[in-house]
Amino acid sequence: MRATAAAAFSLLTCSCLRSTSPTRLPSSSLRLPLRRGPLAAMATAASFRPEAARSPPAVQPPAPPLSKVFKVALCQLSVTADKARNIARAREAIEAAAAGGAKLVLLPEIWNGPYSNDSFPEYAEDIEAGGDAAPSFSMMSEVARSLQITLVGGSISERSGNKLYNTCCVFGSDGELKGKHRKIHLFDIDIPGKITFKESKTLTAGQDLTVVDTDVGRIGIGICYDIRFQELAMLYAARGSHLLCYPGAFNMTTGPLHWELLQRARAADNQLFVATCAPARDTSAGYIAWGHSTLVGPFGEVIATAEHEETTIMAEIDYSLIDQRRQFLPLQYQRRGDLYQLVDVQRSGSDE
């Protein structure tokens, strides 16, 4: 399978690259001179109406405020039942990543306590109240401000009134909360003889898409099971995202089969970057995470990935590759708006 993918990749890039692991090529090895030609214009036949394939029409990613090139860190943390220890360990990892030059840091899904329906209420935090009611949230805000980084804070269990949510908080380099994503698609599955889990026993589904403008570009946020729904990623791309971030904790059944596959699909389909961050594997836990935090580029190429142990992986994101890949494959000019349409319900109902 990888050999076939590598052959197709060589044809697309018109290169003669050689590697024992072709899907792990660094982005720099995929650079080609931009070649402008009539291809995009040819594909914009009026009868195809490509702009109508997205409603409202798709917007282009904005220019990043700081730089098109920066370092990202994915902190694959070990998680225990000791919340104070988990918070301290997360802070250490974030500080080490920033010391290594990372401008964007990601944490895993449910990193401050065990992933279980029994634990969600116990470890939940009142984000609106802050302070002692939200020690994980407070730490993330303070460390983002002190280190002047953008922090995609994985996810924690959030208590709001009488409801619990699986929530990802995004902090700017000033420590302010820039966005809050409540997991939209709850993880309710039953694979006989393998795994059964129903987040809906304790958690409530979120109601909003989350796109955040940060110092490191426009980021669309999903949590774990959200990655299975390509419509969400497509809407984020249509809203001009450079990067999709998915804190996630795939398990030992679906992880080997789908984790990398879904990341590469979301990146290749939408021609943007995808970053995921998972907990480290603990075989003694009630829920065993697959690990394998990963960064994928806009051609579906795996730029960097971890194994299953606790670690932080650092990699470079170069947003100029988005424009380059979209010139190689000008999908935005080739969609058939005369045959299909993706509707962004929330954008359609706003003033945008």
Coordinates of C-alpha atoms in Angstrom, one line a residue:
M1 CA 0.0 0.0 0.0
R2 CA 2.8 2.4 0.9
A3 CA 4.7 1.5 -2.2
T4 CA 1.6 2.3 -4.4
A5 CA 1.1 5.6 -2.6
A6 CA 4.8 6.5 -3.1
A7 CA 4.5 5.8 -6.8
A8 CA 1.5 8.0 -7.2
F9 CA 3.2 10.7 -5.1
S10 CA 6.2 10.7 -7.4
L11 CA 4.0 11.2 -10.4
L12 CA 2.3 14.1 -8.8
T13 CA 5.5 15.9 -7.8
C14 CA 7.3 14.9 -11.0
S15 CA 10.3 14.0 -8.8
C16 CA 12.7 11.1 -8.5
L17 CA 12.7 11.0 -4.7
R18 CA 14.0 7.9 -3.0
S19 CA 13.2 6.9 0.5
T20 CA 12.8 3.8 2.6
S21 CA 9.7 5.5 4.1
P22 CA 8.2 7.7 1.5
T23 CA 5.2 8.9 3.6
R24 CA 7.6 10.3 6.2
L25 CA 9.4 12.7 3.9
P26 CA 10.0 16.2 5.4
S27 CA 8.1 19.0 3.7
S28 CA 11.3 20.6 2.4
S29 CA 11.9 17.5 0.2
L30 CA 8.6 18.1 -1.6
R31 CA 9.2 21.6 -2.7
L32 CA 9.0 22.3 -6.4
P33 CA 9.1 25.6 -8.3
L34 CA 5.6 27.0 -8.7
R35 CA 4.4 26.6 -12.3
R36 CA 1.6 28.9 -13.4
G37 CA -0.5 27.8 -16.3
P38 CA -4.0 27.7 -17.8
L39 CA -5.0 24.6 -15.8
A40 CA -7.0 26.6 -13.1
A41 CA -8.6 28.8 -15.7
M42 CA -9.6 25.8 -17.8
A43 CA -11.3 24.2 -14.9
T44 CA -13.5 27.2 -14.2
A45 CA -16.0 26.4 -16.9
A46 CA -19.1 28.5 -16.1
S47 CA -21.4 25.5 -16.3
F48 CA -19.4 23.8 -13.4
R49 CA -19.9 26.7 -11.0
P50 CA -17.1 25.7 -8.6
E51 CA -17.7 28.6 -6.3
A52 CA -21.3 27.3 -5.7
A53 CA -19.9 24.0 -4.2
R54 CA -19.6 25.9 -0.9
S55 CA -22.3 27.9 0.6
P56 CA -21.5 30.6 1.6
P57 CA -18.5 30.7 -0.8
A58 CA -15.2 29.5 0.6
V59 CA -12.8 32.1 1.8
Q60 CA -9.0 32.1 1.4
P61 CA -6.8 31.6 4.4
P62 CA -5.6 35.0 5.8
A63 CA -2.0 36.0 5.9
P64 CA -0.5 34.7 9.1
P65 CA 0.2 37.5 11.5
L66 CA 3.8 36.5 12.3
S67 CA 5.3 34.1 9.8
K68 CA 4.4 31.4 7.4
V69 CA 7.1 29.2 8.9
F70 CA 7.2 28.2 12.6
K71 CA 7.8 25.2 14.9
V72 CA 5.0 23.2 16.4
A73 CA 5.2 20.8 19.4
L74 CA 3.0 17.9 20.1
C75 CA 3.2 16.9 23.8
Q76 CA 2.2 13.2 24.1
L77 CA 1.8 13.0 27.9
S78 CA 1.4 10.1 30.2
V79 CA -1.8 10.5 32.2
T80 CA -2.4 9.3 35.8
A81 CA -5.1 9.5 38.4
D82 CA -3.1 12.3 40.1
K83 CA -4.5 15.5 38.7
A84 CA -1.9 17.8 40.4
R85 CA 0.8 15.6 38.9
N86 CA -0.8 15.7 35.4
I87 CA -1.0 19.5 35.5
A88 CA 2.7 19.9 36.7
R89 CA 3.8 17.4 34.0
A90 CA 1.9 19.2 31.3
R91 CA 3.5 22.5 32.3
E92 CA 7.0 21.0 32.2
A93 CA 6.4 19.7 28.7
I94 CA 5.0 23.0 27.5
E95 CA 8.0 24.9 28.9
A96 CA 10.4 22.5 27.3
A97 CA 8.7 22.8 24.0
A98 CA 8.8 26.6 24.1
A99 CA 12.5 26.4 25.1
G100 CA 13.0 24.4 21.9
G101 CA 11.5 27.2 19.8
A102 CA 7.9 26.0 19.5
K103 CA 5.4 28.8 18.8
L104 CA 2.5 26.5 18.8
V105 CA 2.0 23.7 21.4
L106 CA -0.6 21.0 21.5
L107 CA -1.8 18.9 24.4
P108 CA -3.7 15.6 24.3
E109 CA -7.4 14.8 24.8
I110 CA -8.4 14.5 28.5
W111 CA -4.8 15.0 29.7
N112 CA -5.6 16.0 33.4
G113 CA -7.2 12.7 34.4
P114 CA -8.3 9.3 33.3
Y115 CA -10.5 8.9 30.2
S116 CA -13.6 7.3 31.7
N117 CA -17.2 8.2 32.3
D118 CA -16.6 7.7 36.0
S119 CA -13.7 10.2 36.0
F120 CA -15.3 13.0 33.8
P121 CA -17.4 14.4 36.6
E122 CA -14.6 14.1 39.2
Y123 CA -12.0 15.9 37.1
A124 CA -14.3 18.5 35.6
E125 CA -13.5 22.2 35.8
D126 CA -15.7 25.3 35.8
I127 CA -13.9 27.3 33.1
E128 CA -16.1 30.3 33.5
A129 CA -15.3 30.5 37.2
G130 CA -11.6 30.0 36.7
G131 CA -9.1 30.1 39.6
D132 CA -9.3 27.2 42.0
A133 CA -12.4 25.9 40.2
A134 CA -10.3 25.4 37.1
P135 CA -6.6 24.7 37.9
S136 CA -5.8 23.1 34.5
F137 CA -7.4 26.0 32.7
S138 CA -5.5 28.5 34.8
M139 CA -2.2 26.8 34.3
M140 CA -2.6 26.8 30.5
S141 CA -3.6 30.5 30.4
E142 CA -0.6 31.5 32.6
V143 CA 2.0 29.4 30.8
A144 CA 0.8 30.6 27.4
R145 CA 1.2 34.2 28.6
S146 CA 4.5 33.8 30.3
L147 CA 6.1 31.9 27.3
Q148 CA 4.3 34.0 24.7
I149 CA 3.1 30.9 22.7
T150 CA -0.2 29.8 21.2
L151 CA -1.5 26.8 23.1
V152 CA -4.1 24.4 21.9
G153 CA -4.9 22.9 25.3
G154 CA -5.9 19.4 24.4
S155 CA -9.1 18.8 26.2
I156 CA -10.4 18.6 29.7
S157 CA -13.8 17.8 31.2
E158 CA -15.7 21.0 31.6
R159 CA -18.6 21.6 34.0
S160 CA -21.2 24.2 32.9
G161 CA -24.3 24.3 35.0
N162 CA -25.5 20.7 35.3
K163 CA -23.8 19.6 32.1
L164 CA -20.4 18.2 31.3
Y165 CA -18.5 18.8 28.1
N166 CA -15.3 17.5 26.5
T167 CA -13.7 20.9 25.9
C168 CA -10.6 22.2 24.1
C169 CA -9.4 25.7 25.1
V170 CA -7.1 27.7 22.8
F171 CA -5.0 30.4 24.3
G172 CA -3.2 33.2 22.6
S173 CA 0.3 34.4 23.4
D174 CA -1.2 36.9 25.8
G175 CA -2.8 34.1 27.8
E176 CA -6.3 35.1 26.8
L177 CA -8.8 32.4 25.8
K178 CA -9.2 32.8 22.0
G179 CA -11.6 29.9 21.5
K180 CA -13.3 27.1 23.2
H181 CA -14.4 23.9 21.3
R182 CA -16.9 21.5 22.9
K183 CA -16.6 18.1 21.2
I184 CA -19.4 18.0 18.6
H185 CA -19.5 14.3 17.9
L186 CA -19.6 12.2 21.0
F187 CA -17.7 8.9 21.1
D188 CA -20.5 6.3 21.2
I189 CA -19.4 3.0 19.7
D190 CA -19.9 -0.7 20.2
I191 CA -17.5 -3.1 18.5
P192 CA -18.4 -6.5 19.9
G193 CA -15.6 -8.3 21.6
K194 CA -13.3 -5.3 21.2
I195 CA -14.5 -2.0 22.7
T196 CA -17.7 -0.4 23.9
F197 CA -17.8 3.3 25.1
K198 CA -20.5 5.8 25.3
E199 CA -19.5 9.4 26.1
S200 CA -23.1 10.4 26.0
K201 CA -23.6 8.7 29.4
T202 CA -22.0 11.7 31.0
L203 CA -21.1 14.2 28.4
T204 CA -23.2 16.7 26.3
A205 CA -22.4 17.4 22.7
G206 CA -21.2 20.8 21.7
Q207 CA -23.2 23.0 19.3
D208 CA -20.6 25.1 17.6
L209 CA -17.8 24.9 15.1
T210 CA -14.6 26.5 16.3
V211 CA -12.2 28.5 14.1
V212 CA -9.6 30.6 15.9
D213 CA -7.4 33.3 14.5
T214 CA -4.1 33.2 16.3
D215 CA -0.5 34.4 16.0
V216 CA 0.3 31.2 14.1
G217 CA -2.6 31.4 11.7
R218 CA -6.2 30.4 11.4
I219 CA -6.9 27.1 13.2
G220 CA -10.0 24.8 13.1
I221 CA -10.5 22.7 16.2
G222 CA -11.9 19.2 16.6
I223 CA -11.6 16.6 19.3
C224 CA -10.9 12.9 18.6
Y225 CA -14.1 11.4 17.2
D226 CA -14.7 14.7 15.4
I227 CA -12.0 13.8 12.9
R228 CA -14.2 11.0 11.5
F229 CA -16.6 13.5 10.1
Q230 CA -15.2 15.0 6.9
E231 CA -17.9 17.6 6.7
L232 CA -16.4 19.4 9.7
A233 CA -13.0 19.5 8.2
M234 CA -14.4 20.7 4.9
L235 CA -16.3 23.5 6.6
Y236 CA -13.1 24.6 8.5
A237 CA -11.3 24.6 5.1
A238 CA -14.0 26.7 3.6
R239 CA -13.7 29.1 6.5
G240 CA -10.1 29.7 5.6
S241 CA -8.2 27.5 8.1
H242 CA -4.5 26.9 7.6
L243 CA -4.4 24.1 10.1
L244 CA -6.7 21.6 11.8
C245 CA -5.9 20.5 15.3
Y246 CA -7.4 17.4 16.8
P247 CA -6.5 16.4 20.4
G248 CA -7.5 12.7 20.4
A249 CA -7.2 9.4 22.2
F250 CA -7.9 6.7 19.7
N251 CA -7.9 3.2 21.2
M252 CA -6.1 0.0 20.5
T253 CA -8.8 -1.3 18.2
T254 CA -9.4 1.7 15.9
G255 CA -6.0 3.4 16.4
P256 CA -4.0 1.0 14.2
L257 CA -6.7 1.0 11.5
H258 CA -7.9 4.5 11.3
W259 CA -5.8 7.1 13.2
E260 CA -3.2 8.0 10.6
L261 CA -5.6 7.2 7.7
L262 CA -8.1 9.8 8.9
Q263 CA -5.5 12.5 9.5
R264 CA -4.0 12.0 6.1
A265 CA -7.4 12.0 4.5
R266 CA -8.5 15.3 6.2
A267 CA -5.2 16.9 5.2
A268 CA -5.2 15.7 1.6
D269 CA -8.9 16.3 0.9
N270 CA -8.7 19.9 2.2
Q271 CA -5.1 20.7 1.2
L272 CA -4.0 22.0 4.6
F273 CA -2.1 20.9 7.7
V274 CA -3.5 18.5 10.3
A275 CA -2.0 18.1 13.8
T276 CA -3.1 15.6 16.4
C277 CA -2.0 15.0 19.9
A278 CA -2.7 11.9 21.9
P279 CA -2.0 10.7 25.4
A280 CA 0.9 8.2 25.8
R281 CA -0.1 4.6 26.1
D282 CA -0.7 3.1 29.5
T283 CA -1.5 -0.6 29.3
S284 CA -2.7 -0.6 32.9
A285 CA -5.4 1.9 32.3
G286 CA -9.0 1.1 31.9
Y287 CA -8.9 2.9 28.5
I288 CA -5.7 2.3 26.6
A289 CA -4.7 5.0 24.1
W290 CA -3.0 4.3 20.8
G291 CA -0.7 7.3 21.0
H292 CA 1.1 8.3 17.7
S293 CA 0.7 12.1 17.8
T294 CA 1.2 13.3 14.3
L295 CA 1.7 16.2 12.0
V296 CA 0.5 15.9 8.4
G297 CA 1.1 18.2 5.5
P298 CA -1.3 19.5 2.8
F299 CA -0.4 16.6 0.3
G300 CA -1.3 14.0 3.0
E301 CA 2.4 13.5 3.8
V302 CA 3.3 12.5 7.4
I303 CA 5.9 15.1 8.4
A304 CA 6.5 13.9 12.0
T305 CA 4.9 11.2 14.2
A306 CA 5.5 9.7 17.6
E307 CA 5.2 6.1 18.8
H308 CA 3.3 5.3 21.9
E309 CA 5.5 6.4 24.8
E310 CA 5.6 9.8 26.5
T311 CA 7.4 12.2 24.3
T312 CA 7.3 15.6 22.6
I313 CA 7.8 15.8 18.9
M314 CA 8.8 19.0 17.2
A315 CA 8.3 19.8 13.6
E316 CA 8.1 22.8 11.2
I317 CA 5.0 24.1 9.5
D318 CA 5.4 26.1 6.3
Y319 CA 2.1 27.6 5.2
S320 CA 3.6 28.4 1.7
L321 CA 3.1 24.7 1.0
I322 CA -0.7 25.2 1.1
D323 CA -0.6 27.5 -1.9
Q324 CA 1.9 25.3 -3.7
R325 CA -0.1 22.1 -3.2
R326 CA -3.3 23.9 -4.3
Q327 CA -1.6 25.0 -7.5
F328 CA -0.4 21.4 -8.2
L329 CA -4.0 20.2 -7.7
P330 CA -6.4 23.1 -8.2
L331 CA -9.4 21.4 -6.6
Q332 CA -11.1 24.7 -5.7
Y333 CA -11.5 25.4 -9.4
Q334 CA -12.7 21.9 -10.3
R335 CA -15.5 21.3 -7.9
R336 CA -18.9 20.8 -9.5
G337 CA -21.2 23.3 -7.9
D338 CA -23.8 22.4 -10.5
L339 CA -24.0 18.9 -9.0
Y340 CA -23.3 19.2 -5.2
Q341 CA -23.0 21.8 -2.4
L342 CA -21.7 21.9 1.1
V343 CA -23.7 24.3 3.3
D344 CA -22.2 25.9 6.3
V345 CA -25.4 26.3 8.3
Q346 CA -24.0 28.6 11.0
R347 CA -22.2 30.9 8.5
S348 CA -25.3 31.1 6.4
G349 CA -27.3 32.3 9.4
S350 CA -24.7 35.0 10.3
D351 CA -24.0 38.3 8.8
E352 CA -20.9 37.1 7.0

